[in-house]
Amino acid sequence: MSEPVVGGVAERFKELYGAEPEGVWAAPGRVNLIGEHTDYNDGFVMPFALPHVTVVAVSRREDGVLRLHSEDVEGGVVELRVDELNPGSDKNWTAYPAGVAWALRDAGHPVTGADIHLTSTVPSGAGLSSSAALEVAVALALNDLYELGLKGWQLARLCQRAENVYVGAPVGIMDQTASACCTAGHALFLDTRDLSQQQIPFDLAAEGMRLLVVDTQVKHEHSTGEYGKRRAGCEKGAALLGVEALRDVPYDGLDAALARLGNEEEVRRLVRHIVTENHRVEQTVALLEAGETRAIGPVLVEGHASLRDDFRISCPELDLVVDTALSAGAIGARMTGGGFGGSAIVLAETTDVDTITKAVREAFAAAGFTAPRVFEAVPSAGARRLS
Ligand code: GLA
């Protein structure tokens, strides 16, 4: 984030609240390379941070008041009391920062109020974790200012709790951990059971490749409906198979597990996706570690087919990105994130990027879909203090 942006956020804070902020922090959005819907099954994921960030300017208060302002939303400063924060009561953007303050206090941390001003370059509703970026930026700021000494993974857990309980969205732990813990030039291989992490070097440009994000502009909504149904279906599968989580079904035990599920057709499909997807994450890690980056292309494509056919969370726009990109020469492509809209990723030779981008734009126009937003994603830094 450039100095003028930091300065702008601090200046705006001063206009709003009458004094300089104590500090400015940033937390990024993410894309997920592979490992979708595995995080609430104790499985593996592999996200990396985007250069797009939420920037927060924050000062402490000691009078129990939480003042919130977003440059990106109309409506002025919202004032709440930290001892009156009530899970499930807020349906606006303010539920995310308020939820973080609530989760910290609920865990026994002495947060006595704050003035917060923020702005974000993470597209919202695009499956790029704008919510997690907002939560983690606020959590990191409060962690520093109140000297709580919490580590990145602990902040991620608290942010997930804020989203699950305060906002009411049954999401897993991937997005918050990605925003808190990713490092530039790497993808994060995360075991969501114990949050153990490995930073995997992922420098595509050095190998003559690029990763594009194609935002279909189809908005998704996680707090309602289909996401929760998939999660409940996976939990049912684990219960029927007598395991703690679907992570515990080994890849070479998949056929036996499916046979045990008999005619539970829908659960069988969900189980098949989760077990094969965990395997694809492990394959991807092995290929990247062996320097065989191009060989991950077919793994990404299989992942998309599994999300489309077994997990059933793709949509015509996402399928069109993947099919068109592959026909135009992409190495691999898949939807990324929660699904039902949002974004796809495309892995391509640098020399093919323009052809592929043009083909996707033309296919969308021909289908009568809203024009997609296409940008290159470079693995960027996780959450940090800027000033
Ligand atoms: C959303 C959720 C994550 C994860 C993905 C799907 O981004 O927030 O926890 O479940 O969907 O992989």
Tab-separated table of N, CA, C and O and ligand atoms in Angstrom, residues 30 35-37 39-40 171-175 222 227 337-338, ligand 1:
chain	number	residue	atom	x	y	z
A	30	ARG	N	-8.050	-12.685	-0.492
A	30	ARG	CA	-7.285	-13.872	-0.929
A	30	ARG	C	-7.944	-14.505	-2.150
A	30	ARG	O	-9.116	-14.282	-2.431
A	35	GLY	N	-8.435	-26.522	-2.864
A	35	GLY	CA	-8.901	-26.921	-1.528
A	35	GLY	C	-10.163	-26.152	-1.164
A	35	GLY	O	-10.140	-25.294	-0.305
A	36	GLU	N	-11.279	-26.502	-1.832
A	36	GLU	CA	-12.507	-25.716	-1.653
A	36	GLU	C	-13.521	-26.480	-0.812
A	36	GLU	O	-13.787	-27.657	-1.067
A	37	HIS	N	-14.070	-25.788	0.166
A	37	HIS	CA	-15.059	-26.332	1.114
A	37	HIS	C	-14.469	-27.452	1.974
A	37	HIS	O	-15.206	-28.175	2.632
A	39	ASP	N	-12.337	-26.673	4.372
A	39	ASP	CA	-11.888	-26.107	5.662
A	39	ASP	C	-12.831	-26.419	6.816
A	39	ASP	O	-12.380	-26.535	7.952
A	40	TYR	N	-14.133	-26.568	6.543
A	40	TYR	CA	-15.020	-26.948	7.657
A	40	TYR	C	-15.157	-28.469	7.742
A	40	TYR	O	-16.028	-28.978	8.445
A	171	VAL	N	-19.046	-19.913	8.080
A	171	VAL	CA	-17.833	-20.108	7.266
A	171	VAL	C	-16.757	-20.895	8.020
A	171	VAL	O	-16.779	-20.989	9.243
A	172	GLY	N	-15.796	-21.420	7.270
A	172	GLY	CA	-14.648	-22.115	7.850
A	172	GLY	C	-13.548	-21.133	8.229
A	172	GLY	O	-13.777	-19.919	8.337
A	173	ILE	N	-12.333	-21.664	8.371
A	173	ILE	CA	-11.220	-20.866	8.918
A	173	ILE	C	-10.239	-20.392	7.833
A	173	ILE	O	-9.300	-19.650	8.107
A	174	MET	N	-10.470	-20.792	6.569
A	174	MET	CA	-9.463	-20.499	5.534
A	174	MET	C	-9.216	-19.004	5.324
A	174	MET	O	-8.063	-18.565	5.294
A	175	ASP	N	-10.277	-18.241	5.117
A	175	ASP	CA	-10.107	-16.863	4.644
A	175	ASP	C	-9.400	-15.998	5.684
A	175	ASP	O	-8.514	-15.204	5.361
A	222	HIS	N	-23.063	-15.794	1.648
A	222	HIS	CA	-22.790	-17.011	2.420
A	222	HIS	C	-23.662	-17.188	3.642
A	222	HIS	O	-23.818	-18.274	4.151
A	227	TYR	N	-24.579	-22.508	1.225
A	227	TYR	CA	-23.303	-22.813	1.894
A	227	TYR	C	-23.574	-23.659	3.142
A	227	TYR	O	-22.952	-24.703	3.356
A	337	GLY	N	-13.208	-20.016	-4.078
A	337	GLY	CA	-14.042	-19.471	-3.006
A	337	GLY	C	-15.317	-20.271	-2.791
A	337	GLY	O	-15.418	-21.430	-3.194
A	338	GLY	N	-16.290	-19.631	-2.190
A	338	GLY	CA	-17.489	-20.323	-1.739
A	338	GLY	C	-18.419	-20.796	-2.838
A	338	GLY	O	-19.190	-21.734	-2.656
B	1	GLA	C1	-15.844	-19.263	1.805
B	1	GLA	C2	-15.632	-19.515	3.290
B	1	GLA	C3	-14.411	-20.374	3.551
B	1	GLA	C4	-14.395	-21.617	2.677
B	1	GLA	C5	-14.692	-21.268	1.222
B	1	GLA	C6	-14.833	-22.476	0.357
B	1	GLA	O1	-14.809	-18.466	1.319
B	1	GLA	O2	-15.498	-18.295	3.983
B	1	GLA	O3	-14.340	-20.708	4.926
B	1	GLA	O4	-15.288	-22.586	3.167
B	1	GLA	O5	-15.874	-20.490	1.101
B	1	GLA	O6	-13.626	-23.152	0.243
